[in-house]
Amino acid sequence: MEKKRCEWCGNDPLYMAYHDEEWGVPVYDDKTLFEFLLLETFQAGLSWITILRKRENFRNAFDGFDYKKIAKYDETKISALLEDTGIIRNKLKVRSAVTNAQAFMEIQKEFGSFSNYIWKFTDGNPIINNFKSMKEVPANTALSDAISKDLKKRGFKFVGSTVIYANMQATGMVNDHAVYCFRHNEVR
């Protein structure tokens, strides 16, 4: 019997694997949180499947998503990234990766970890939604508005409320698997 999934992943094997193994699973590890944040900022204005298909290219181009290295990128490295056809070559987004890595580390200094900072917005626990249809899932919420505003205040770029809500979904801060989806109860 075939598993019932959220309809957004369709029949694409890469999308289905991402849905089944990662999306909505609570992430507390700073390295993984930074990876998702970087990918989500590059996704702004594009489809997530585009980013997923380029994920390994991003991993290679951005030193395994090592924010400590990314924070030190100079103009030579930025120029090389802008020539890399395997990633999204948007100048503002590439530069924001460096800025965001630096701001990420400032948050770590202040809160002990980025995880401590970001999860404080939900008191350390995922928000469990019970949507019957993907049409009910919001693009942003008052909470994503607040997180976005705070991140921008701290110097982050490309972290609008919609990007942040997508990041919250990806990292399990909210469980937006539809109630009919087999993953809804699994990621609780």
mmCIF file of C-alpha atoms in Angstrom:
data_model
loop_
_atom_site.group_PDB
_atom_site.id
_atom_site.type_symbol
_atom_site.label_atom_id
_atom_site.label_comp_id
_atom_site.label_asym_id
_atom_site.label_seq_id
_atom_site.Cartn_x
_atom_site.Cartn_y
_atom_site.Cartn_z
ATOM 1 C CA MET A 1 0.000 0.000 0.000
ATOM 2 C CA GLU A 2 1.391 3.384 -1.026
ATOM 3 C CA LYS A 3 2.079 5.935 1.686
ATOM 4 C CA LYS A 4 -0.067 9.067 1.671
ATOM 5 C CA ARG A 5 2.104 12.190 1.503
ATOM 6 C CA CYS A 6 1.621 15.936 1.462
ATOM 7 C CA GLU A 7 0.693 16.710 -2.111
ATOM 8 C CA TRP A 8 3.397 19.349 -2.611
ATOM 9 C CA CYS A 9 6.097 16.714 -3.119
ATOM 10 C CA GLY A 10 4.255 15.062 -6.017
ATOM 11 C CA ASN A 11 6.031 12.088 -7.574
ATOM 12 C CA ASP A 12 9.537 13.504 -7.894
ATOM 13 C CA PRO A 13 11.876 11.008 -6.144
ATOM 14 C CA LEU A 14 14.136 13.775 -4.792
ATOM 15 C CA TYR A 15 11.172 15.742 -3.429
ATOM 16 C CA MET A 16 9.624 12.583 -1.954
ATOM 17 C CA ALA A 17 12.882 11.634 -0.196
ATOM 18 C CA TYR A 18 13.237 15.167 1.185
ATOM 19 C CA HIS A 19 9.619 15.064 2.399
ATOM 20 C CA ASP A 20 9.974 11.593 3.912
ATOM 21 C CA GLU A 21 13.357 12.052 5.589
ATOM 22 C CA GLU A 22 13.930 15.737 6.380
ATOM 23 C CA TRP A 23 11.028 18.155 6.048
ATOM 24 C CA GLY A 24 9.447 18.873 9.399
ATOM 25 C CA VAL A 25 11.978 16.936 11.475
ATOM 26 C CA PRO A 26 13.088 19.128 14.396
ATOM 27 C CA VAL A 27 16.687 20.302 13.914
ATOM 28 C CA TYR A 28 18.713 21.482 16.910
ATOM 29 C CA ASP A 29 22.204 21.244 15.386
ATOM 30 C CA ASP A 30 23.708 24.619 14.436
ATOM 31 C CA LYS A 31 25.499 23.336 11.330
ATOM 32 C CA THR A 32 22.274 21.896 9.901
ATOM 33 C CA LEU A 33 20.288 24.971 10.923
ATOM 34 C CA PHE A 34 22.766 27.134 9.013
ATOM 35 C CA GLU A 35 22.572 24.856 5.965
ATOM 36 C CA PHE A 36 18.803 25.193 5.819
ATOM 37 C CA LEU A 37 18.951 28.934 6.404
ATOM 38 C CA LEU A 38 21.482 29.405 3.607
ATOM 39 C CA LEU A 39 19.464 27.257 1.200
ATOM 40 C CA GLU A 40 16.205 29.012 2.099
ATOM 41 C CA THR A 41 17.741 32.436 1.454
ATOM 42 C CA PHE A 42 18.850 31.292 -2.003
ATOM 43 C CA GLN A 43 15.379 29.840 -2.610
ATOM 44 C CA ALA A 44 13.683 33.244 -2.216
ATOM 45 C CA GLY A 45 11.738 33.790 -5.427
ATOM 46 C CA LEU A 46 12.493 30.305 -6.760
ATOM 47 C CA SER A 47 11.019 26.846 -6.254
ATOM 48 C CA TRP A 48 12.400 24.602 -3.519
ATOM 49 C CA ILE A 49 12.940 21.741 -5.983
ATOM 50 C CA THR A 50 15.389 24.002 -7.861
ATOM 51 C CA ILE A 51 17.404 24.378 -4.671
ATOM 52 C CA LEU A 52 17.171 20.678 -3.791
ATOM 53 C CA ARG A 53 18.535 19.749 -7.213
ATOM 54 C CA LYS A 54 21.504 22.058 -6.615
ATOM 55 C CA ARG A 55 21.985 21.205 -2.948
ATOM 56 C CA GLU A 56 25.170 19.163 -3.408
ATOM 57 C CA ASN A 57 26.593 21.882 -5.647
ATOM 58 C CA PHE A 58 25.858 24.388 -2.871
ATOM 59 C CA ARG A 59 27.492 22.055 -0.339
ATOM 60 C CA ASN A 60 30.658 21.892 -2.449
ATOM 61 C CA ALA A 61 30.707 25.605 -3.312
ATOM 62 C CA PHE A 62 30.085 26.721 0.283
ATOM 63 C CA ASP A 63 32.632 24.487 2.029
ATOM 64 C CA GLY A 64 30.111 21.986 3.378
ATOM 65 C CA PHE A 65 27.993 24.864 4.773
ATOM 66 C CA ASP A 66 30.752 25.652 7.275
ATOM 67 C CA TYR A 67 29.588 29.053 8.522
ATOM 68 C CA LYS A 68 32.978 29.765 10.124
ATOM 69 C CA LYS A 69 34.654 29.523 6.717
ATOM 70 C CA ILE A 70 31.830 31.320 4.905
ATOM 71 C CA ALA A 71 32.039 34.242 7.341
ATOM 72 C CA LYS A 72 35.632 34.814 6.154
ATOM 73 C CA TYR A 73 34.986 34.703 2.393
ATOM 74 C CA ASP A 74 36.834 37.444 0.559
ATOM 75 C CA GLU A 75 36.221 39.044 -2.835
ATOM 76 C CA THR A 76 38.182 36.312 -4.621
ATOM 77 C CA LYS A 77 35.947 33.589 -3.172
ATOM 78 C CA ILE A 78 32.794 35.632 -3.827
ATOM 79 C CA SER A 79 33.858 36.123 -7.463
ATOM 80 C CA ALA A 80 34.468 32.377 -7.795
ATOM 81 C CA LEU A 81 30.990 31.648 -6.405
ATOM 82 C CA LEU A 82 29.456 34.074 -8.897
ATOM 83 C CA GLU A 83 31.100 32.071 -11.694
ATOM 84 C CA ASP A 84 29.883 28.704 -10.338
ATOM 85 C CA THR A 85 27.108 27.488 -12.666
ATOM 86 C CA GLY A 86 26.135 24.783 -10.168
ATOM 87 C CA ILE A 87 24.559 27.264 -7.748
ATOM 88 C CA ILE A 88 22.235 30.268 -7.928
ATOM 89 C CA ARG A 89 24.587 33.063 -9.001
ATOM 90 C CA ASN A 90 22.758 36.011 -7.537
ATOM 91 C CA LYS A 91 25.296 38.576 -6.315
ATOM 92 C CA LEU A 92 23.138 39.820 -3.450
ATOM 93 C CA LYS A 93 22.358 36.299 -2.253
ATOM 94 C CA VAL A 94 25.996 35.194 -2.425
ATOM 95 C CA ARG A 95 27.074 38.241 -0.430
ATOM 96 C CA SER A 96 24.232 37.661 2.036
ATOM 97 C CA ALA A 97 25.599 34.171 2.736
ATOM 98 C CA VAL A 98 28.757 35.814 4.092
ATOM 99 C CA THR A 99 26.847 38.463 6.048
ATOM 100 C CA ASN A 100 24.453 35.857 7.442
ATOM 101 C CA ALA A 101 27.316 33.567 8.505
ATOM 102 C CA GLN A 102 28.836 36.463 10.432
ATOM 103 C CA ALA A 103 25.486 37.346 12.049
ATOM 104 C CA PHE A 104 24.894 33.647 12.811
ATOM 105 C CA MET A 105 28.126 33.536 14.805
ATOM 106 C CA GLU A 106 27.203 36.718 16.678
ATOM 107 C CA ILE A 107 23.973 35.013 17.769
ATOM 108 C CA GLN A 108 25.994 31.986 18.887
ATOM 109 C CA LYS A 109 28.138 34.265 21.053
ATOM 110 C CA GLU A 110 25.068 35.841 22.613
ATOM 111 C CA PHE A 111 22.916 32.733 23.141
ATOM 112 C CA GLY A 112 25.471 29.906 23.301
ATOM 113 C CA SER A 113 24.155 28.473 20.033
ATOM 114 C CA PHE A 114 21.940 29.509 17.160
ATOM 115 C CA SER A 115 19.674 26.635 18.171
ATOM 116 C CA ASN A 116 19.128 28.183 21.609
ATOM 117 C CA TYR A 117 18.223 31.474 19.924
ATOM 118 C CA ILE A 118 15.854 30.203 17.235
ATOM 119 C CA TRP A 119 14.058 27.609 19.349
ATOM 120 C CA LYS A 120 13.334 30.140 22.109
ATOM 121 C CA PHE A 121 10.651 31.499 19.782
ATOM 122 C CA THR A 122 8.685 28.251 20.264
ATOM 123 C CA ASP A 123 9.796 27.519 23.835
ATOM 124 C CA GLY A 124 11.986 24.728 22.465
ATOM 125 C CA ASN A 125 9.108 22.679 21.086
ATOM 126 C CA PRO A 126 7.660 22.281 17.603
ATOM 127 C CA ILE A 127 4.305 23.870 16.864
ATOM 128 C CA ILE A 128 1.996 21.062 15.744
ATOM 129 C CA ASN A 129 -0.514 22.152 13.135
ATOM 130 C CA ASN A 130 -3.381 19.938 12.024
ATOM 131 C CA PHE A 131 -4.080 21.065 8.491
ATOM 132 C CA LYS A 132 -6.429 18.888 6.499
ATOM 133 C CA SER A 133 -5.289 20.377 3.196
ATOM 134 C CA MET A 134 -2.142 22.074 1.990
ATOM 135 C CA LYS A 135 -4.382 25.002 0.998
ATOM 136 C CA GLU A 136 -4.717 25.750 4.729
ATOM 137 C CA VAL A 137 -0.947 26.091 5.231
ATOM 138 C CA PRO A 138 0.042 29.757 5.547
ATOM 139 C CA ALA A 139 2.956 31.358 3.702
ATOM 140 C CA ASN A 140 3.855 33.239 6.879
ATOM 141 C CA THR A 141 2.569 33.812 10.396
ATOM 142 C CA ALA A 142 2.851 36.384 13.157
ATOM 143 C CA LEU A 143 5.673 34.250 14.600
ATOM 144 C CA SER A 144 7.618 34.150 11.319
ATOM 145 C CA ASP A 145 7.069 37.928 11.092
ATOM 146 C CA ALA A 146 8.626 38.341 14.553
ATOM 147 C CA ILE A 147 11.579 36.052 13.827
ATOM 148 C CA SER A 148 12.191 37.764 10.480
ATOM 149 C CA LYS A 149 12.141 41.178 12.115
ATOM 150 C CA ASP A 150 14.575 40.079 14.822
ATOM 151 C CA LEU A 151 16.971 38.456 12.338
ATOM 152 C CA LYS A 152 16.949 41.579 10.153
ATOM 153 C CA LYS A 153 17.675 43.701 13.215
ATOM 154 C CA ARG A 154 20.691 41.453 13.816
ATOM 155 C CA GLY A 155 21.993 42.018 10.276
ATOM 156 C CA PHE A 156 20.622 39.029 8.362
ATOM 157 C CA LYS A 157 19.636 39.440 4.695
ATOM 158 C CA PHE A 158 17.002 37.617 2.595
ATOM 159 C CA VAL A 159 15.116 36.554 5.714
ATOM 160 C CA GLY A 160 11.633 37.848 4.974
ATOM 161 C CA SER A 161 8.707 36.311 6.802
ATOM 162 C CA THR A 162 7.887 33.839 4.000
ATOM 163 C CA VAL A 163 11.499 32.623 3.842
ATOM 164 C CA ILE A 164 11.528 32.241 7.623
ATOM 165 C CA TYR A 165 8.245 30.338 7.675
ATOM 166 C CA ALA A 166 9.593 27.938 5.033
ATOM 167 C CA ASN A 167 12.702 27.549 7.181
ATOM 168 C CA MET A 168 10.549 26.846 10.239
ATOM 169 C CA GLN A 169 8.753 24.117 8.279
ATOM 170 C CA ALA A 170 11.987 22.603 6.988
ATOM 171 C CA THR A 171 13.646 22.520 10.410
ATOM 172 C CA GLY A 172 10.614 21.204 12.263
ATOM 173 C CA MET A 173 9.839 24.317 14.266
ATOM 174 C CA VAL A 174 6.355 23.819 12.847
ATOM 175 C CA ASN A 175 4.866 20.520 11.773
ATOM 176 C CA ASP A 176 2.915 21.379 8.637
ATOM 177 C CA HIS A 177 2.549 17.846 7.348
ATOM 178 C CA ALA A 178 -1.134 17.459 6.525
ATOM 179 C CA VAL A 179 -3.034 15.245 8.967
ATOM 180 C CA TYR A 180 -3.531 12.607 6.231
ATOM 181 C CA CYS A 181 0.257 12.410 5.616
ATOM 182 C CA PHE A 182 2.074 9.463 7.174
ATOM 183 C CA ARG A 183 4.806 11.853 8.392
ATOM 184 C CA HIS A 184 2.412 14.032 10.432
ATOM 185 C CA ASN A 185 2.485 11.709 13.446
ATOM 186 C CA GLU A 186 6.044 10.476 12.851
ATOM 187 C CA VAL A 187 7.634 13.911 13.310
ATOM 188 C CA ARG A 188 5.548 14.811 16.362
#
